[in-house]
């Protein structure tokens, strides 16, 4: 007699449900860019979606309470000169969001509580370093004001947003960087590249600790760090079959698990919940969301279920655990973008009869307080995220308490705008370094010398032109005046023959 033992797991019966249309967000012009991005990010205060806009790039920011049909003239965040490719909310400040664009500039914005009432065009700071479009922005999980950006120039930059400076430059990728992910405490970085390789990088030095071929297919691959230190990847095989794999950092060349899913051609985005060790696979253009539980038991990646929807998805955003509803045993919430302009809200719930707080479903989760500063992280301090309990719920901070302050150097990222309030600013020479002042003085001296030289040349040309005009007038007068001395006398007999005279 044979029988099958069912694996014991409290997440075996997780099910997904979609909220009604009037509780979702409708009439959104989702971006039509072909860039492999989720186009959406969300936190306990706001929902941000990259949208189509004329005259540059923009994204829309909506308070979570503003559900229903969105007006076509709703204010946008639109300071970019090219289409926006990626956006990311700061994990330590729910009012701060970063955006990367095809105009090669990364901008950091501050959104007031309640959203924006008019189109926002003035960011907190512009981060200018990349020479080609910026398709990836990623905040550090524990250090305050540390932002990673990657562009099509194959460069990865790690910024200190508080000063507007690049702290680390990573130049080890021969081609476009597809994705990047920090580990649990932000001491390591994993990236995937168009050369099909996955790299484990020391983010403070930029040195590659280990590299290996990720997936043999030529399409985009993704990799994320799990809380345990393992790496979960998605990609394609040589036959264009979609795959996922689980790898250990010390043995990247030998995957622990490599599984083929299907033959669809959409890039799969792995979304990870470190509290439950669940990974959700959301493919671009798919109408399903697959979710898996990762454990220490064979086969390590356990398939749980699939959430089916009728429409293909354009992008998707995942709510941080502190924004979930603990009273209904909601463990994850997704904001799923359709091609029709609907942002569908999907909740993942563990069925429980009790209405009490379920401690096994909600261990202490990552809070919104940074564990270290950017300077401490750069000096080598590693700190795990500060955790909070959700037993009594989570209350977001106000914008006044969480305002981002940027202390920029005088010669870095200075705005020289002639519009609005920026045009009324006065810059004193005392705030500029001596070498910059000396450089300005030298340029002014050269300009003055050039002006004097051109003025002398103009005077000579004007004098020559006047002299030429006077000589021309005199010549015309001589030609018009009759000269009697030069006129020959008329001979009446000139036409007669000599014999006739």
mmCIF file of N, CA and C in Angstrom, residues 162-282:
data_model
loop_
_atom_site.group_PDB
_atom_site.id
_atom_site.type_symbol
_atom_site.label_atom_id
_atom_site.label_comp_id
_atom_site.label_asym_id
_atom_site.label_seq_id
_atom_site.Cartn_x
_atom_site.Cartn_y
_atom_site.Cartn_z
ATOM 1 N N UNK A 162 22.259 62.533 -0.152
ATOM 2 C CA UNK A 162 22.332 63.676 0.756
ATOM 3 C C UNK A 162 23.319 64.731 0.331
ATOM 4 N N UNK A 163 24.336 64.352 -0.454
ATOM 5 C CA UNK A 163 25.317 65.320 -0.946
ATOM 6 C C UNK A 163 25.300 65.435 -2.465
ATOM 7 N N UNK A 164 24.571 64.554 -3.140
ATOM 8 C CA UNK A 164 24.523 64.596 -4.602
ATOM 9 C C UNK A 164 25.786 64.117 -5.263
ATOM 10 N N UNK A 165 26.572 63.254 -4.595
ATOM 11 C CA UNK A 165 27.855 62.793 -5.118
ATOM 12 C C UNK A 165 27.826 61.301 -5.390
ATOM 13 N N UNK A 166 28.648 60.874 -6.340
ATOM 14 C CA UNK A 166 28.854 59.453 -6.588
ATOM 15 C C UNK A 166 29.894 58.942 -5.599
ATOM 16 N N UNK A 167 29.511 57.947 -4.793
ATOM 17 C CA UNK A 167 30.456 57.378 -3.829
ATOM 18 C C UNK A 167 31.299 56.276 -4.458
ATOM 19 N N UNK A 168 30.652 55.407 -5.260
ATOM 20 C CA UNK A 168 31.339 54.264 -5.858
ATOM 21 C C UNK A 168 30.956 54.180 -7.329
ATOM 22 N N UNK A 169 31.950 53.945 -8.180
ATOM 23 C CA UNK A 169 31.709 53.702 -9.608
ATOM 24 C C UNK A 169 32.107 52.267 -9.929
ATOM 25 N N UNK A 170 31.183 51.509 -10.492
ATOM 26 C CA UNK A 170 31.427 50.102 -10.813
ATOM 27 C C UNK A 170 31.450 49.959 -12.324
ATOM 28 N N UNK A 171 32.607 49.564 -12.846
ATOM 29 C CA UNK A 171 32.789 49.446 -14.293
ATOM 30 C C UNK A 171 33.330 48.058 -14.619
ATOM 31 N N UNK A 172 32.503 47.041 -14.414
ATOM 32 C CA UNK A 172 32.936 45.669 -14.660
ATOM 33 C C UNK A 172 32.015 44.949 -15.634
ATOM 34 N N UNK A 173 31.021 45.654 -16.183
ATOM 35 C CA UNK A 173 30.062 45.026 -17.079
ATOM 36 C C UNK A 173 30.390 45.392 -18.524
ATOM 37 N N UNK A 174 30.520 44.395 -19.391
ATOM 38 C CA UNK A 174 30.808 44.696 -20.798
ATOM 39 C C UNK A 174 29.578 45.080 -21.603
ATOM 40 N N UNK A 175 28.397 44.938 -21.017
ATOM 41 C CA UNK A 175 27.167 45.232 -21.743
ATOM 42 C C UNK A 175 26.130 45.788 -20.775
ATOM 43 N N UNK A 176 24.891 45.933 -21.245
ATOM 44 C CA UNK A 176 23.830 46.554 -20.455
ATOM 45 C C UNK A 176 23.518 45.728 -19.208
ATOM 46 N N UNK A 177 23.356 46.410 -18.070
ATOM 47 C CA UNK A 177 22.980 45.760 -16.820
ATOM 48 C C UNK A 177 21.459 45.609 -16.786
ATOM 49 N N UNK A 178 20.996 44.361 -16.647
ATOM 50 C CA UNK A 178 19.561 44.113 -16.635
ATOM 51 C C UNK A 178 18.938 44.398 -15.268
ATOM 52 N N UNK A 179 19.578 43.951 -14.208
ATOM 53 C CA UNK A 179 18.996 44.147 -12.875
ATOM 54 C C UNK A 179 20.098 44.093 -11.833
ATOM 55 N N UNK A 180 19.766 44.533 -10.628
ATOM 56 C CA UNK A 180 20.684 44.484 -9.490
ATOM 57 C C UNK A 180 19.866 44.244 -8.231
ATOM 58 N N UNK A 181 20.493 43.632 -7.232
ATOM 59 C CA UNK A 181 19.798 43.347 -5.984
ATOM 60 C C UNK A 181 20.800 43.353 -4.841
ATOM 61 N N UNK A 182 20.420 43.991 -3.728
ATOM 62 C CA UNK A 182 21.232 43.998 -2.511
ATOM 63 C C UNK A 182 20.913 42.741 -1.699
ATOM 64 N N UNK A 183 21.887 42.308 -0.908
ATOM 65 C CA UNK A 183 21.580 41.229 0.037
ATOM 66 C C UNK A 183 20.918 41.810 1.282
ATOM 67 N N UNK A 184 20.694 40.993 2.279
ATOM 68 C CA UNK A 184 19.851 41.365 3.413
ATOM 69 C C UNK A 184 20.378 42.597 4.142
ATOM 70 N N UNK A 185 21.690 42.690 4.343
ATOM 71 C CA UNK A 185 22.240 43.846 5.067
ATOM 72 C C UNK A 185 22.928 44.850 4.143
ATOM 73 N N UNK A 186 22.859 44.647 2.832
ATOM 74 C CA UNK A 186 23.429 45.606 1.898
ATOM 75 C C UNK A 186 24.932 45.561 1.780
ATOM 76 N N UNK A 187 25.555 44.432 2.145
ATOM 77 C CA UNK A 187 27.010 44.322 2.060
ATOM 78 C C UNK A 187 27.474 43.705 0.753
ATOM 79 N N UNK A 188 26.560 43.108 -0.006
ATOM 80 C CA UNK A 188 26.895 42.507 -1.290
ATOM 81 C C UNK A 188 25.853 42.903 -2.330
ATOM 82 N N UNK A 189 26.273 42.784 -3.578
ATOM 83 C CA UNK A 189 25.422 43.176 -4.687
ATOM 84 C C UNK A 189 25.494 42.093 -5.751
ATOM 85 N N UNK A 190 24.344 41.715 -6.301
ATOM 86 C CA UNK A 190 24.310 40.766 -7.400
ATOM 87 C C UNK A 190 23.692 41.465 -8.612
ATOM 88 N N UNK A 191 24.293 41.265 -9.782
ATOM 89 C CA UNK A 191 23.803 41.889 -11.009
ATOM 90 C C UNK A 191 23.712 40.847 -12.112
ATOM 91 N N UNK A 192 22.833 41.106 -13.058
ATOM 92 C CA UNK A 192 22.779 40.312 -14.284
ATOM 93 C C UNK A 192 23.014 41.255 -15.463
ATOM 94 N N UNK A 193 23.621 40.703 -16.513
ATOM 95 C CA UNK A 193 24.067 41.531 -17.627
ATOM 96 C C UNK A 193 23.668 40.878 -18.943
ATOM 97 N N UNK A 194 23.728 41.653 -20.015
ATOM 98 C CA UNK A 194 23.363 41.158 -21.332
ATOM 99 C C UNK A 194 24.350 40.108 -21.844
ATOM 100 N N UNK A 195 25.529 40.015 -21.245
ATOM 101 C CA UNK A 195 26.495 38.984 -21.643
ATOM 102 C C UNK A 195 26.174 37.625 -21.033
ATOM 103 N N UNK A 196 24.956 37.491 -20.444
ATOM 104 C CA UNK A 196 24.411 36.246 -19.882
ATOM 105 C C UNK A 196 25.043 35.849 -18.554
ATOM 106 N N UNK A 197 25.848 36.726 -17.960
ATOM 107 C CA UNK A 197 26.539 36.372 -16.728
ATOM 108 C C UNK A 197 25.886 37.031 -15.517
ATOM 109 N N UNK A 198 26.009 36.334 -14.397
ATOM 110 C CA UNK A 198 25.592 36.870 -13.104
ATOM 111 C C UNK A 198 26.866 37.160 -12.311
ATOM 112 N N UNK A 199 26.904 38.320 -11.657
ATOM 113 C CA UNK A 199 28.114 38.744 -10.951
ATOM 114 C C UNK A 199 27.801 39.071 -9.498
ATOM 115 N N UNK A 200 28.676 38.599 -8.630
ATOM 116 C CA UNK A 200 28.606 38.939 -7.212
ATOM 117 C C UNK A 200 29.669 39.995 -6.954
ATOM 118 N N UNK A 201 29.249 41.193 -6.529
ATOM 119 C CA UNK A 201 30.125 42.367 -6.494
ATOM 120 C C UNK A 201 30.219 42.905 -5.073
ATOM 121 N N UNK A 202 31.423 43.358 -4.709
ATOM 122 C CA UNK A 202 31.604 44.123 -3.480
ATOM 123 C C UNK A 202 31.209 45.570 -3.789
ATOM 124 N N UNK A 203 30.098 46.080 -3.256
ATOM 125 C CA UNK A 203 29.613 47.402 -3.684
ATOM 126 C C UNK A 203 30.476 48.561 -3.211
ATOM 127 N N UNK A 204 31.339 48.344 -2.233
ATOM 128 C CA UNK A 204 32.166 49.450 -1.749
ATOM 129 C C UNK A 204 33.424 49.642 -2.599
ATOM 130 N N UNK A 205 33.905 48.559 -3.195
ATOM 131 C CA UNK A 205 35.118 48.646 -4.011
ATOM 132 C C UNK A 205 34.843 48.473 -5.493
ATOM 133 N N UNK A 206 33.721 47.841 -5.838
ATOM 134 C CA UNK A 206 33.418 47.570 -7.233
ATOM 135 C C UNK A 206 34.087 46.321 -7.768
ATOM 136 N N UNK A 207 34.765 45.562 -6.908
ATOM 137 C CA UNK A 207 35.444 44.338 -7.347
ATOM 138 C C UNK A 207 34.443 43.197 -7.498
ATOM 139 N N UNK A 208 34.657 42.370 -8.519
ATOM 140 C CA UNK A 208 33.804 41.213 -8.756
ATOM 141 C C UNK A 208 34.338 40.041 -7.932
ATOM 142 N N UNK A 209 33.551 39.571 -6.966
ATOM 143 C CA UNK A 209 33.962 38.442 -6.136
ATOM 144 C C UNK A 209 33.763 37.112 -6.861
ATOM 145 N N UNK A 210 32.713 37.029 -7.687
ATOM 146 C CA UNK A 210 32.428 35.780 -8.382
ATOM 147 C C UNK A 210 31.517 36.081 -9.565
ATOM 148 N N UNK A 211 31.656 35.309 -10.632
ATOM 149 C CA UNK A 211 30.782 35.461 -11.779
ATOM 150 C C UNK A 211 30.577 34.104 -12.444
ATOM 151 N N UNK A 212 29.439 33.954 -13.126
ATOM 152 C CA UNK A 212 29.108 32.702 -13.797
ATOM 153 C C UNK A 212 28.018 32.975 -14.818
ATOM 154 N N UNK A 213 27.857 32.053 -15.764
ATOM 155 C CA UNK A 213 26.761 32.153 -16.720
ATOM 156 C C UNK A 213 25.450 31.898 -15.982
ATOM 157 N N UNK A 214 24.505 32.817 -16.141
ATOM 158 C CA UNK A 214 23.239 32.712 -15.407
ATOM 159 C C UNK A 214 22.267 31.793 -16.155
ATOM 160 N N UNK A 215 21.737 32.253 -17.281
ATOM 161 C CA UNK A 215 20.882 31.451 -18.150
ATOM 162 C C UNK A 215 21.423 31.600 -19.568
ATOM 163 N N UNK A 216 21.343 30.543 -20.339
ATOM 164 C CA UNK A 216 21.999 30.522 -21.643
ATOM 165 C C UNK A 216 21.212 31.245 -22.722
ATOM 166 N N UNK A 217 19.971 31.595 -22.450
ATOM 167 C CA UNK A 217 19.173 32.332 -23.423
ATOM 168 C C UNK A 217 19.663 33.755 -23.584
ATOM 169 N N UNK A 218 19.298 34.365 -24.711
ATOM 170 C CA UNK A 218 19.773 35.720 -25.011
ATOM 171 C C UNK A 218 18.858 36.809 -24.457
ATOM 172 N N UNK A 219 17.682 36.448 -23.930
ATOM 173 C CA UNK A 219 16.762 37.461 -23.411
ATOM 174 C C UNK A 219 17.129 37.852 -21.986
ATOM 175 N N UNK A 220 16.416 38.845 -21.475
ATOM 176 C CA UNK A 220 16.771 39.441 -20.183
ATOM 177 C C UNK A 220 16.648 38.439 -19.048
ATOM 178 N N UNK A 221 17.570 38.540 -18.091
ATOM 179 C CA UNK A 221 17.554 37.713 -16.887
ATOM 180 C C UNK A 221 17.403 38.608 -15.664
ATOM 181 N N UNK A 222 16.922 37.999 -14.583
ATOM 182 C CA UNK A 222 16.733 38.719 -13.321
ATOM 183 C C UNK A 222 17.309 37.892 -12.188
ATOM 184 N N UNK A 223 17.788 38.567 -11.151
ATOM 185 C CA UNK A 223 18.341 37.889 -9.986
ATOM 186 C C UNK A 223 18.019 38.687 -8.737
ATOM 187 N N UNK A 224 17.675 37.995 -7.671
ATOM 188 C CA UNK A 224 17.404 38.649 -6.386
ATOM 189 C C UNK A 224 18.099 37.874 -5.279
ATOM 190 N N UNK A 225 18.529 38.585 -4.255
ATOM 191 C CA UNK A 225 19.089 37.976 -3.054
ATOM 192 C C UNK A 225 17.948 37.570 -2.124
ATOM 193 N N UNK A 226 18.008 36.373 -1.583
ATOM 194 C CA UNK A 226 17.065 35.937 -0.565
ATOM 195 C C UNK A 226 17.631 36.257 0.816
ATOM 196 N N UNK A 227 16.769 36.237 1.807
ATOM 197 C CA UNK A 227 17.192 36.573 3.164
ATOM 198 C C UNK A 227 18.245 35.602 3.678
ATOM 199 N N UNK A 228 18.172 34.342 3.233
ATOM 200 C CA UNK A 228 19.121 33.314 3.667
ATOM 201 C C UNK A 228 20.499 33.479 3.041
ATOM 202 N N UNK A 229 20.619 34.331 2.031
ATOM 203 C CA UNK A 229 21.884 34.516 1.342
ATOM 204 C C UNK A 229 21.939 33.830 -0.007
ATOM 205 N N UNK A 230 20.960 32.981 -0.312
ATOM 206 C CA UNK A 230 20.904 32.347 -1.620
ATOM 207 C C UNK A 230 20.421 33.351 -2.669
ATOM 208 N N UNK A 231 20.610 32.981 -3.936
ATOM 209 C CA UNK A 231 20.249 33.862 -5.054
ATOM 210 C C UNK A 231 19.228 33.146 -5.925
ATOM 211 N N UNK A 232 18.126 33.821 -6.202
ATOM 212 C CA UNK A 232 17.068 33.290 -7.062
ATOM 213 C C UNK A 232 17.106 34.050 -8.378
ATOM 214 N N UNK A 233 17.124 33.307 -9.493
ATOM 215 C CA UNK A 233 17.230 33.936 -10.809
ATOM 216 C C UNK A 233 16.119 33.462 -11.729
ATOM 217 N N UNK A 234 15.783 34.294 -12.709
ATOM 218 C CA UNK A 234 14.862 33.908 -13.775
ATOM 219 C C UNK A 234 15.501 34.276 -15.111
ATOM 220 N N UNK A 235 15.205 33.473 -16.131
ATOM 221 C CA UNK A 235 15.783 33.739 -17.439
ATOM 222 C C UNK A 235 15.255 32.768 -18.481
ATOM 223 N N UNK A 236 16.046 32.555 -19.522
ATOM 224 C CA UNK A 236 15.622 31.729 -20.653
ATOM 225 C C UNK A 236 16.716 30.732 -21.005
ATOM 226 N N UNK A 237 16.277 29.593 -21.533
ATOM 227 C CA UNK A 237 17.217 28.587 -22.018
ATOM 228 C C UNK A 237 17.581 28.882 -23.471
ATOM 229 N N UNK A 238 18.441 28.031 -24.057
ATOM 230 C CA UNK A 238 18.809 28.207 -25.461
ATOM 231 C C UNK A 238 17.597 28.072 -26.380
ATOM 232 N N UNK A 239 16.621 27.270 -25.962
ATOM 233 C CA UNK A 239 15.417 27.050 -26.761
ATOM 234 C C UNK A 239 14.322 28.049 -26.419
ATOM 235 N N UNK A 240 14.689 29.151 -25.738
ATOM 236 C CA UNK A 240 13.751 30.219 -25.343
ATOM 237 C C UNK A 240 12.660 29.728 -24.401
ATOM 238 N N UNK A 241 12.980 28.738 -23.585
ATOM 239 C CA UNK A 241 12.059 28.298 -22.533
ATOM 240 C C UNK A 241 12.377 29.067 -21.256
ATOM 241 N N UNK A 242 11.334 29.522 -20.594
ATOM 242 C CA UNK A 242 11.547 30.289 -19.363
ATOM 243 C C UNK A 242 11.984 29.364 -18.226
ATOM 244 N N UNK A 243 12.947 29.847 -17.442
ATOM 245 C CA UNK A 243 13.519 29.054 -16.361
ATOM 246 C C UNK A 243 13.617 29.884 -15.090
ATOM 247 N N UNK A 244 13.723 29.167 -13.961
ATOM 248 C CA UNK A 244 14.147 29.804 -12.720
ATOM 249 C C UNK A 244 15.179 28.896 -12.073
ATOM 250 N N UNK A 245 16.050 29.487 -11.284
ATOM 251 C CA UNK A 245 17.108 28.712 -10.636
ATOM 252 C C UNK A 245 17.371 29.266 -9.249
ATOM 253 N N UNK A 246 17.954 28.418 -8.420
ATOM 254 C CA UNK A 246 18.377 28.787 -7.066
ATOM 255 C C UNK A 246 19.861 28.474 -6.962
ATOM 256 N N UNK A 247 20.650 29.451 -6.502
ATOM 257 C CA UNK A 247 22.101 29.297 -6.465
ATOM 258 C C UNK A 247 22.654 29.739 -5.121
ATOM 259 N N UNK A 248 23.806 29.172 -4.777
ATOM 260 C CA UNK A 248 24.550 29.579 -3.589
ATOM 261 C C UNK A 248 25.662 30.525 -4.016
ATOM 262 N N UNK A 249 25.953 31.569 -3.254
ATOM 263 C CA UNK A 249 26.964 32.548 -3.659
ATOM 264 C C UNK A 249 28.343 31.952 -3.902
ATOM 265 N N UNK A 250 28.712 30.899 -3.172
ATOM 266 C CA UNK A 250 30.047 30.334 -3.356
ATOM 267 C C UNK A 250 30.131 29.414 -4.568
ATOM 268 N N UNK A 251 28.982 29.003 -5.123
ATOM 269 C CA UNK A 251 28.970 28.067 -6.243
ATOM 270 C C UNK A 251 27.955 28.530 -7.289
ATOM 271 N N UNK A 252 28.203 29.686 -7.876
ATOM 272 C CA UNK A 252 27.269 30.238 -8.853
ATOM 273 C C UNK A 252 27.198 29.393 -10.114
ATOM 274 N N UNK A 253 28.292 28.701 -10.441
ATOM 275 C CA UNK A 253 28.310 27.936 -11.695
ATOM 276 C C UNK A 253 27.454 26.675 -11.623
ATOM 277 N N UNK A 254 27.121 26.209 -10.419
ATOM 278 C CA UNK A 254 26.341 24.983 -10.255
ATOM 279 C C UNK A 254 25.040 25.315 -9.521
ATOM 280 N N UNK A 255 23.944 25.505 -10.233
ATOM 281 C CA UNK A 255 22.676 25.836 -9.580
ATOM 282 C C UNK A 255 22.191 24.704 -8.673
ATOM 283 N N UNK A 256 21.632 25.070 -7.561
ATOM 284 C CA UNK A 256 21.008 24.077 -6.690
ATOM 285 C C UNK A 256 19.758 23.514 -7.354
ATOM 286 N N UNK A 257 18.994 24.398 -7.978
ATOM 287 C CA UNK A 257 17.764 24.018 -8.672
ATOM 288 C C UNK A 257 17.725 24.777 -9.992
ATOM 289 N N UNK A 258 17.344 24.102 -11.077
ATOM 290 C CA UNK A 258 17.116 24.737 -12.370
ATOM 291 C C UNK A 258 15.868 24.098 -12.972
ATOM 292 N N UNK A 259 14.792 24.874 -13.092
ATOM 293 C CA UNK A 259 13.492 24.343 -13.514
ATOM 294 C C UNK A 259 12.994 25.137 -14.718
ATOM 295 N N UNK A 260 12.474 24.437 -15.718
ATOM 296 C CA UNK A 260 11.862 25.069 -16.876
ATOM 297 C C UNK A 260 10.365 25.200 -16.647
ATOM 298 N N UNK A 261 9.833 26.397 -16.953
ATOM 299 C CA UNK A 261 8.419 26.677 -16.688
ATOM 300 C C UNK A 261 7.561 26.492 -17.933
ATOM 301 N N UNK A 262 7.788 27.346 -18.940
ATOM 302 C CA UNK A 262 6.969 27.319 -20.148
ATOM 303 C C UNK A 262 7.759 27.923 -21.298
ATOM 304 N N UNK A 263 7.079 28.154 -22.402
ATOM 305 C CA UNK A 263 7.747 28.690 -23.603
ATOM 306 C C UNK A 263 7.283 30.097 -23.931
ATOM 307 N N UNK A 264 6.727 30.816 -22.981
ATOM 308 C CA UNK A 264 6.319 32.191 -23.227
ATOM 309 C C UNK A 264 7.556 33.074 -23.379
ATOM 310 N N UNK A 265 7.396 34.230 -24.020
ATOM 311 C CA UNK A 265 8.553 35.101 -24.288
ATOM 312 C C UNK A 265 8.603 36.337 -23.404
ATOM 313 N N UNK A 266 7.738 36.454 -22.417
ATOM 314 C CA UNK A 266 7.760 37.620 -21.539
ATOM 315 C C UNK A 266 8.776 37.470 -20.418
ATOM 316 N N UNK A 267 9.469 38.561 -20.102
ATOM 317 C CA UNK A 267 10.456 38.550 -19.022
ATOM 318 C C UNK A 267 9.744 38.368 -17.686
ATOM 319 N N UNK A 268 10.269 37.473 -16.845
ATOM 320 C CA UNK A 268 9.668 37.220 -15.534
ATOM 321 C C UNK A 268 10.341 38.066 -14.464
ATOM 322 N N UNK A 269 9.510 38.762 -13.671
ATOM 323 C CA UNK A 269 9.998 39.579 -12.562
ATOM 324 C C UNK A 269 9.785 38.802 -11.263
ATOM 325 N N UNK A 270 10.861 38.420 -10.554
ATOM 326 C CA UNK A 270 10.682 37.758 -9.254
ATOM 327 C C UNK A 270 10.481 38.796 -8.148
ATOM 328 N N UNK A 271 9.375 38.696 -7.438
ATOM 329 C CA UNK A 271 9.073 39.582 -6.313
ATOM 330 C C UNK A 271 9.131 38.748 -5.036
ATOM 331 N N UNK A 272 9.894 39.213 -4.067
ATOM 332 C CA UNK A 272 10.249 38.393 -2.906
ATOM 333 C C UNK A 272 9.717 38.984 -1.622
ATOM 334 N N UNK A 273 9.171 38.109 -0.772
ATOM 335 C CA UNK A 273 8.717 38.485 0.567
ATOM 336 C C UNK A 273 9.640 37.799 1.571
ATOM 337 N N UNK A 274 10.560 38.521 2.216
ATOM 338 C CA UNK A 274 11.517 37.865 3.117
ATOM 339 C C UNK A 274 10.881 37.326 4.390
ATOM 340 N N UNK A 275 9.720 37.834 4.791
ATOM 341 C CA UNK A 275 9.086 37.366 6.024
ATOM 342 C C UNK A 275 8.485 35.979 5.874
ATOM 343 N N UNK A 276 7.988 35.665 4.700
ATOM 344 C CA UNK A 276 7.351 34.365 4.464
ATOM 345 C C UNK A 276 8.176 33.459 3.554
ATOM 346 N N UNK A 277 9.268 33.971 2.993
ATOM 347 C CA UNK A 277 10.100 33.233 2.041
ATOM 348 C C UNK A 277 9.303 32.790 0.822
ATOM 349 N N UNK A 278 8.390 33.634 0.380
ATOM 350 C CA UNK A 278 7.615 33.369 -0.825
ATOM 351 C C UNK A 278 8.160 34.207 -1.974
ATOM 352 N N UNK A 279 8.258 33.586 -3.149
ATOM 353 C CA UNK A 279 8.678 34.270 -4.364
ATOM 354 C C UNK A 279 7.522 34.230 -5.351
ATOM 355 N N UNK A 280 7.172 35.402 -5.870
ATOM 356 C CA UNK A 280 6.084 35.523 -6.839
ATOM 357 C C UNK A 280 6.694 35.820 -8.205
ATOM 358 N N UNK A 281 6.341 35.017 -9.209
ATOM 359 C CA UNK A 281 6.846 35.214 -10.565
ATOM 360 C C UNK A 281 5.762 35.864 -11.407
ATOM 361 N N UNK A 282 6.045 37.077 -11.869
ATOM 362 C CA UNK A 282 5.089 37.857 -12.654
ATOM 363 C C UNK A 282 5.718 38.140 -14.009
#
